[in-house]
Short mmCIF file of C-alpha atoms and ligand atoms in Angstrom, two decimals:
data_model
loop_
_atom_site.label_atom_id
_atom_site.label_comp_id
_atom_site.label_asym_id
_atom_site.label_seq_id
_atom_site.Cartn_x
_atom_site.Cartn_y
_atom_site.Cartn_z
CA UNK A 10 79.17 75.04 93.52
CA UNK A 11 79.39 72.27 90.69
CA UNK A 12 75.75 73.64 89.11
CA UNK A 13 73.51 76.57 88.58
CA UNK A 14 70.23 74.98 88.22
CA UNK A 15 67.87 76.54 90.80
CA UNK A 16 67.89 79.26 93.31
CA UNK A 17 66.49 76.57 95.82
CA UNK A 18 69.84 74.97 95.74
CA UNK A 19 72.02 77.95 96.42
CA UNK A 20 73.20 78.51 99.79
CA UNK A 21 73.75 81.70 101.01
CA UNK A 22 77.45 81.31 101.62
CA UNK A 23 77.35 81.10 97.43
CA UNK A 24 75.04 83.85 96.98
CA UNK A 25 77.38 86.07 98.82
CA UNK A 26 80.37 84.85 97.42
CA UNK A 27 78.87 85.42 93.79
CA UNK A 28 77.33 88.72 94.34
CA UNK A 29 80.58 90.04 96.20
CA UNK A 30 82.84 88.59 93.21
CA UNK A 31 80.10 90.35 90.55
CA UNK A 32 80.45 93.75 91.97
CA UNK A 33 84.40 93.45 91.94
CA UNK A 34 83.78 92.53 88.24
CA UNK A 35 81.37 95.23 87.36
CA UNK A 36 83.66 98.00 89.05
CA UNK A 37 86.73 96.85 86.96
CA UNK A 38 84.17 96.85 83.74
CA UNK A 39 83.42 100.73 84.45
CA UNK A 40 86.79 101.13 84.56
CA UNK A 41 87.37 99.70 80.82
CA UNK A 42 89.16 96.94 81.96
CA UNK A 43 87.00 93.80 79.48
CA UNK A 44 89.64 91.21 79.06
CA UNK A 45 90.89 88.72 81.52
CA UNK A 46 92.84 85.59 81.54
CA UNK A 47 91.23 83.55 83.95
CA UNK A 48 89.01 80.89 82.28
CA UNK A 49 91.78 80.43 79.67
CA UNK A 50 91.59 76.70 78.28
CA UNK A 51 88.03 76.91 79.74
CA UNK A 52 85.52 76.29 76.95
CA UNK A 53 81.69 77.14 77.59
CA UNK A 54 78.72 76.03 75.02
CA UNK A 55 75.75 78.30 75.27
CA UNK A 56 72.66 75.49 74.12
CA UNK A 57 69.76 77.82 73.16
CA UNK A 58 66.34 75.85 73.07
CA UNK A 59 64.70 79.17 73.30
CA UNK A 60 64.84 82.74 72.03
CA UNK A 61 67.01 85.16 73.93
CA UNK A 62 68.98 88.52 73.87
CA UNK A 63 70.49 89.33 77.13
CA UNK A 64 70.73 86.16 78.75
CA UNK A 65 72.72 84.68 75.93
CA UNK A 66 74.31 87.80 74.57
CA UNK A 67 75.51 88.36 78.20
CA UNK A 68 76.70 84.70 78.35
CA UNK A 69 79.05 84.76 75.38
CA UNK A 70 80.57 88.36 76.62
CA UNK A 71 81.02 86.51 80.16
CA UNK A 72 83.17 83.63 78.40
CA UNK A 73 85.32 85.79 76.10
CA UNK A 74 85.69 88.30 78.61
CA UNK A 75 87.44 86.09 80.55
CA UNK A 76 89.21 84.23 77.56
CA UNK A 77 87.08 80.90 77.65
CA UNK A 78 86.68 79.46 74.54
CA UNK A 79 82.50 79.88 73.55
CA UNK A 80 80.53 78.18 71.12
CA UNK A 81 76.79 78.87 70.43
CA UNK A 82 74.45 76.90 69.61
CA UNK A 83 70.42 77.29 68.58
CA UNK A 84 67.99 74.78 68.26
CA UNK A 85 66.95 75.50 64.80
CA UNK A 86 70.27 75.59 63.35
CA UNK A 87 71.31 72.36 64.95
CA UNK A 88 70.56 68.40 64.40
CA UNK A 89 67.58 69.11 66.94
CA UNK A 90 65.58 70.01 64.16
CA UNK A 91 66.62 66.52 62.48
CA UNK A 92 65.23 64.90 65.21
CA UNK A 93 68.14 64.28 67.60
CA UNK A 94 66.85 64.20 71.85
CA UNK A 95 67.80 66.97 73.76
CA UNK A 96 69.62 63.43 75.76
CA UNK A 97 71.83 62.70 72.79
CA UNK A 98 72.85 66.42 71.66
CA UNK A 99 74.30 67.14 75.04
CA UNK A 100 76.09 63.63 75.41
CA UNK A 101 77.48 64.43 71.55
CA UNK A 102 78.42 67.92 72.92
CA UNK A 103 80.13 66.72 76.11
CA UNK A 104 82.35 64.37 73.87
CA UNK A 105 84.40 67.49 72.48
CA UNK A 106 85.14 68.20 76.54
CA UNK A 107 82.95 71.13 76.91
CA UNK A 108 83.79 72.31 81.22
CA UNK A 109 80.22 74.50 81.20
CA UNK A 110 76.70 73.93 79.28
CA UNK A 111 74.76 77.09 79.43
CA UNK A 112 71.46 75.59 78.89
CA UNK A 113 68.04 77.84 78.14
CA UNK A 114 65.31 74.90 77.63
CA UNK A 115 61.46 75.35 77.23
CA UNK A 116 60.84 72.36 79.22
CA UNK A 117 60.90 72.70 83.14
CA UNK A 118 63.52 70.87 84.59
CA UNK A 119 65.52 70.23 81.66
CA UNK A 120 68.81 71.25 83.20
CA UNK A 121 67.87 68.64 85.89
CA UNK A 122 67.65 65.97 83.22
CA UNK A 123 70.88 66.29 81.76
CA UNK A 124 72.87 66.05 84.79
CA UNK A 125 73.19 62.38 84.92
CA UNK A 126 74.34 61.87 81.36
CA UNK A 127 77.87 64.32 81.00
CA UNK A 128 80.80 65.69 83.20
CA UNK A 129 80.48 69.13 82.15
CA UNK A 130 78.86 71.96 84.46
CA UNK A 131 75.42 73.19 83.74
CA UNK A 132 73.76 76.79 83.86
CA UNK A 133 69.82 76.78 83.87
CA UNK A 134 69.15 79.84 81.82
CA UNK A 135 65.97 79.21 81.86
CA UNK A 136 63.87 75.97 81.80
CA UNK A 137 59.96 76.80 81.30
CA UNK A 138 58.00 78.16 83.86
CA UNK A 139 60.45 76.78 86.38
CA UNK A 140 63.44 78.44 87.46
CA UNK A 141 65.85 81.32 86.05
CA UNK A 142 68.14 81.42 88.57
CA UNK A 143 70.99 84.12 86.74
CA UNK A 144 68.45 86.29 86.26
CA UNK A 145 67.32 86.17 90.28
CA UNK A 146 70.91 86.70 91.22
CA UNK A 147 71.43 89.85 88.56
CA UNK A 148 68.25 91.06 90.35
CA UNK A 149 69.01 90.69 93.60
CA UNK A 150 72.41 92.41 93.05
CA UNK A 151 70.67 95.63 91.67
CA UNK A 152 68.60 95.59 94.36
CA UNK A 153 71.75 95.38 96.82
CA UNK A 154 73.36 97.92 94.73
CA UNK A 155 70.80 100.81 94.93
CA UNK A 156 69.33 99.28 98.63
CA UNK A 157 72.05 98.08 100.71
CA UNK A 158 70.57 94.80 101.26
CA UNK A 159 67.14 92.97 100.35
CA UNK A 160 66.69 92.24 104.31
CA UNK A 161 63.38 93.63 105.58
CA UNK A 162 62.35 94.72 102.39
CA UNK A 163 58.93 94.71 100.60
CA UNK A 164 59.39 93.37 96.95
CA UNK A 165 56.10 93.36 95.08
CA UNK A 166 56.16 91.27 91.77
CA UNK A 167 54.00 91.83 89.17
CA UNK A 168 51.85 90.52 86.05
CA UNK A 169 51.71 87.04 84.72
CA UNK A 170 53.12 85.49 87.73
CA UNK A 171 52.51 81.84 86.70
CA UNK A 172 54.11 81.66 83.71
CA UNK A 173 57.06 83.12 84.97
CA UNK A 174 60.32 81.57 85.87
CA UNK A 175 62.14 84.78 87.09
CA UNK A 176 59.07 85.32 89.71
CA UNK A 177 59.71 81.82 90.89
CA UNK A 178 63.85 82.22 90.82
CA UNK A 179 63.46 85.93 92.63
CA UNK A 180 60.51 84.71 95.01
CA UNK A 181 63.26 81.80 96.05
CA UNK A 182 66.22 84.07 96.37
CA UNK A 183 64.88 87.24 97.66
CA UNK A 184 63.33 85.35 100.76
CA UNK A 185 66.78 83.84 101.36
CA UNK A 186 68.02 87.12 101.46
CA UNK A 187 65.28 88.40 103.80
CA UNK A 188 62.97 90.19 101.50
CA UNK A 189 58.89 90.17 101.84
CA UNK A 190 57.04 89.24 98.77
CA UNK A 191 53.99 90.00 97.36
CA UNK A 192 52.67 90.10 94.01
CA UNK A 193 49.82 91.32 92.28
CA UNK A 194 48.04 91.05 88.93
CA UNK A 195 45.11 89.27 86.94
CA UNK A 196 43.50 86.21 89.11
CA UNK A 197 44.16 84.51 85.72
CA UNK A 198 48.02 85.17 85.97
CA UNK A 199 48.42 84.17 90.12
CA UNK A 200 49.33 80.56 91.33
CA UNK A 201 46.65 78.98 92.72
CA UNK A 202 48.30 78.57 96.23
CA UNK A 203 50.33 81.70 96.27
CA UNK A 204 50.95 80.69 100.26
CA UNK A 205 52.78 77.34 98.92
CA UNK A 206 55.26 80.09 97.77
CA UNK A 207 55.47 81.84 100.81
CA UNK A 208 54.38 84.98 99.04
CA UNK A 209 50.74 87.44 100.01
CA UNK A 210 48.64 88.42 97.31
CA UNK A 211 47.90 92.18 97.03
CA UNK A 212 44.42 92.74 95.34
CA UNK A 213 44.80 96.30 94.45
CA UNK A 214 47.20 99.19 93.07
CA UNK A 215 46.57 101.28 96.70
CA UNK A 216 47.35 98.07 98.62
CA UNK A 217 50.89 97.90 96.22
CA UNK A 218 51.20 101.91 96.42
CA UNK A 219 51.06 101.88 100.61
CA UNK A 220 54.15 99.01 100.86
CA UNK A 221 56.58 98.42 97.74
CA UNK A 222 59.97 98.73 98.17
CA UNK A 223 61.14 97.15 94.87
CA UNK A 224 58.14 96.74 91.88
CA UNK A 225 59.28 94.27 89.62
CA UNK A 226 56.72 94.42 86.14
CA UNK A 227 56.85 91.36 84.32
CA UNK A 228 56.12 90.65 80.80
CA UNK A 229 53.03 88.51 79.43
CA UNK A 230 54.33 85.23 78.33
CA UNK A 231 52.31 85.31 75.08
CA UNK A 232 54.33 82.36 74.19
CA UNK A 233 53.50 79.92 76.85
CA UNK A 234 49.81 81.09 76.27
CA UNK A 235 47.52 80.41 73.65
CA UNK A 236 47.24 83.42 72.22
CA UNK A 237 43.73 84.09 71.59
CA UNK A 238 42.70 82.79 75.10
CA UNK A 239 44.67 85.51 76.84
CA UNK A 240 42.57 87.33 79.42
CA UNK A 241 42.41 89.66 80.28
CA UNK A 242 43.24 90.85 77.07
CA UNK A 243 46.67 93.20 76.39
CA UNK A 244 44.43 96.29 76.14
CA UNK A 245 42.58 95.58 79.24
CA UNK A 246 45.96 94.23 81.18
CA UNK A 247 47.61 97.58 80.38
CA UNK A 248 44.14 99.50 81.68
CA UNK A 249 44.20 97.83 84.77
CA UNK A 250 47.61 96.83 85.91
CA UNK A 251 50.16 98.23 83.25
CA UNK A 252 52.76 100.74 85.10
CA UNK A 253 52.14 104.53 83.85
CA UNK A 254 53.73 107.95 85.13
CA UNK A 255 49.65 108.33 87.39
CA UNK A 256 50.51 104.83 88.91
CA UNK A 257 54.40 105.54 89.25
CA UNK A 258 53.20 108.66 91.17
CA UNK A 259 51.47 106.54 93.74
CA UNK A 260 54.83 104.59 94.87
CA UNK A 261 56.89 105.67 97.29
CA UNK A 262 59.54 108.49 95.93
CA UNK A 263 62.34 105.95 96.73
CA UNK A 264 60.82 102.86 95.40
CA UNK A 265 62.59 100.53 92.77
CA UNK A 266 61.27 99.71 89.53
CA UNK A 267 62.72 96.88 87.61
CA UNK A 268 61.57 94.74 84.29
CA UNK A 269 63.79 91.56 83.18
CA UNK A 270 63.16 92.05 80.09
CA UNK A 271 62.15 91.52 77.09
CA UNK A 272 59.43 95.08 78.11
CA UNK A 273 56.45 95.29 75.81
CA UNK A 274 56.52 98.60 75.94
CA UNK A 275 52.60 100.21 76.56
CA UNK A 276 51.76 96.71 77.93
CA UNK A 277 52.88 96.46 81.32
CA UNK A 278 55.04 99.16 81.17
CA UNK A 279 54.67 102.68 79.67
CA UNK A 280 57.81 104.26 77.46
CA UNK A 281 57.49 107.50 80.31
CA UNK A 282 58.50 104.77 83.54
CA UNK A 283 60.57 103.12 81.74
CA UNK A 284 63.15 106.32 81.40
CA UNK A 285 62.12 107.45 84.79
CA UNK A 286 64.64 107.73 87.63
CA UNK A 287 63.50 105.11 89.64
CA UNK A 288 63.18 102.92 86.73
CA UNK A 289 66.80 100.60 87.23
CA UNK A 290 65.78 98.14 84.03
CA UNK A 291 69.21 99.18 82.11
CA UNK A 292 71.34 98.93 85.14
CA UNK A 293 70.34 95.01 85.51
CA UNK A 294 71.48 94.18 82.18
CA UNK A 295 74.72 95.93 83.28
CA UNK A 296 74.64 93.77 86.32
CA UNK A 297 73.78 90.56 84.15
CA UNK A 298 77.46 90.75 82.03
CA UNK A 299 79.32 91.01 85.47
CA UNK A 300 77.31 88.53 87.57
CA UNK A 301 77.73 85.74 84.25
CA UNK A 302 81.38 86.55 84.85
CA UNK A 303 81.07 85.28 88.34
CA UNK A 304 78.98 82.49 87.50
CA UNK A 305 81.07 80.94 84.82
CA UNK A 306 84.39 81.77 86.76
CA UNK A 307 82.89 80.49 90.27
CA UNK A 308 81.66 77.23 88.18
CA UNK A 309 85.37 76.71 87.01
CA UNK A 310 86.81 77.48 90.63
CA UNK A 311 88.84 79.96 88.92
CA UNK A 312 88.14 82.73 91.59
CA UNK A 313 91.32 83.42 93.46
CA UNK A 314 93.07 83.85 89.41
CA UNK A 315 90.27 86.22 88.76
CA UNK A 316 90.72 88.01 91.94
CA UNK A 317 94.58 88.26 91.15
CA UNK A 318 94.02 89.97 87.78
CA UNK A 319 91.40 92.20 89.46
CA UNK A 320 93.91 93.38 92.14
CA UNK A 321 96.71 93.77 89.60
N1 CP B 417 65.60 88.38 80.94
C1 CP B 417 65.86 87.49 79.96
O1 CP B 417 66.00 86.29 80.22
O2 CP B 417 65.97 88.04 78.72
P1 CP B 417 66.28 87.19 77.40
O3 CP B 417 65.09 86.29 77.14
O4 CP B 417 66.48 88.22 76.30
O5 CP B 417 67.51 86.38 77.65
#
């Protein structure tokens, strides 16, 4: 694996191989082991574009965690905001010999872009409404975690579907991995050729009540709206398809609720499911630190040093 761009590009042999190196990571984590030696010399640039707490946050743990040198960088504190191309900041940047970009972009395929013009690896942490392919793989290892497996499983995916880059990055990955998706919401909020997708469109709560395995709520993306043309509006989403304790009591007793976060709390989710038991939104960000671990060290083919350190 020379990239993490999209989920379409991963094969399974390196889906397995991250997920199986991320849950040897977060078991030495609980155990208070944080610091390891095996990206040492490694240096990692997280390139910010866009706001961001865990994906960043859990980024720059990743690197120091495992000793790489990390630098940070936001847009609005950079010579972006003098005008420079997003082209010419990440040739500049590869000139001081940068091995990983962590790049989080609000302009689909902007990862893609890059590629051409420096030597060092690149992490899509986001790029629009395109792809967010960490976040599908800290997903689908939570799901693992508290199912087994995603095989045969029904994962329903809900809210503003269209907007969102981690429904396109889990729809992509979970199918890989066997899953059955479906989402619901708004008509407003669905692609208009959901089968494109390979997913089925649910049209009601009862229809999502009767099948879901997993429930992943999604947030609103207010910012890749215009604002006052959102419809339904936040009141009326919440009525209609928000997730409170009645609707929670619908699901199946064993189902999985998840949330990537950031939650607007009330909107599609209330405060009372999000502290429920089968709420698991916590857990992922757990999940996010150790599968960024694997990531960056996978990326730097520094596995077999990590692995050594693990075992020691
Ligand atoms: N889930 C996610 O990408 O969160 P951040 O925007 O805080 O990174």
């Amino acid at each position: 694996m020379e990239h993490l761009l999209s989920c379409e590009e991963l094969e399974k042999e390196d889906i397995d191989n991250l997920m199986s190196l991320a849950f040897k990571i977060r078991e030495t984590l609980r155990r208070g082991k944080k610091k390891f030696s095996a990206l040492r010399g490694q240096c990692v640039v997280n390139l910010f574009f866009e706001a961001s707490t865990r994906t960043r946050t859990s980024f720059e743990k990743a690197g120091k965690f495992l000793s790489a040198d990390v630098i940070n960088i936001s847009a609005s504190t950079s010579s972006v905001k003098k005008g420079e191309t997003l082209i010419d900041t990440v040739k500049n940047l590869d000139m001081m010999h940068p091995d990983i970009i962590v790049l989080r972009h609000p302009c689909e395929g902007a990862g893609e872009t890059i590629k051409p013009h420096i030597k060092a690896s690149i992490v899509n942490a986001g790029d629009g409404c395109h792809e967010h392919p960490s976040q599908a793989l800290l997903d689908a290892m939570t799901i693992t975690d508290i199912k087994g497996s995603l095989d045969g499983l029904n994962v329903v995916i809900a809210g503003d579907i269209v907007h969102s880059r981690v429904a396109r990055s889990d729809i992509i990955l979970f199918k890989k991995l066997g899953a059955n998706i479906f989402i619901f919401g708004p008509s407003t909020m669905m692609p208009r050729y959901p089968e494109a997708l390979g997913v089925s469109v649910l049209k009601t709560f009862e229809e999502v009540a009767e099948i879901t395995d997993v429930l992943i709520m999604l947030r609103i993306q207010l910012e890749r709206l215009n604002a006052k043309k959102v419809f339904p509006s936040l009141r009326e989403y919440s009525r209609f398809f928000g997730l409170n304790r009645k609707r929670l009591g619908m699901l199946k007793k064993d189902v999985l609720i998840m949330h990537p976060g950031p939650v607007n709390r009330g909107v599609e989710i209330n405060n009372d499911v999000i502290t429920a038991d089968r709420t698991f939104i916590f857990d992922q960000v757990e999940n996010g630190l150790a599968m960024r671990m694997a990531i960056l060290t996978i990326l730097s083919k520094r596995e077999k040093k990590l692995l050594e350190e693990i075992d020691a």
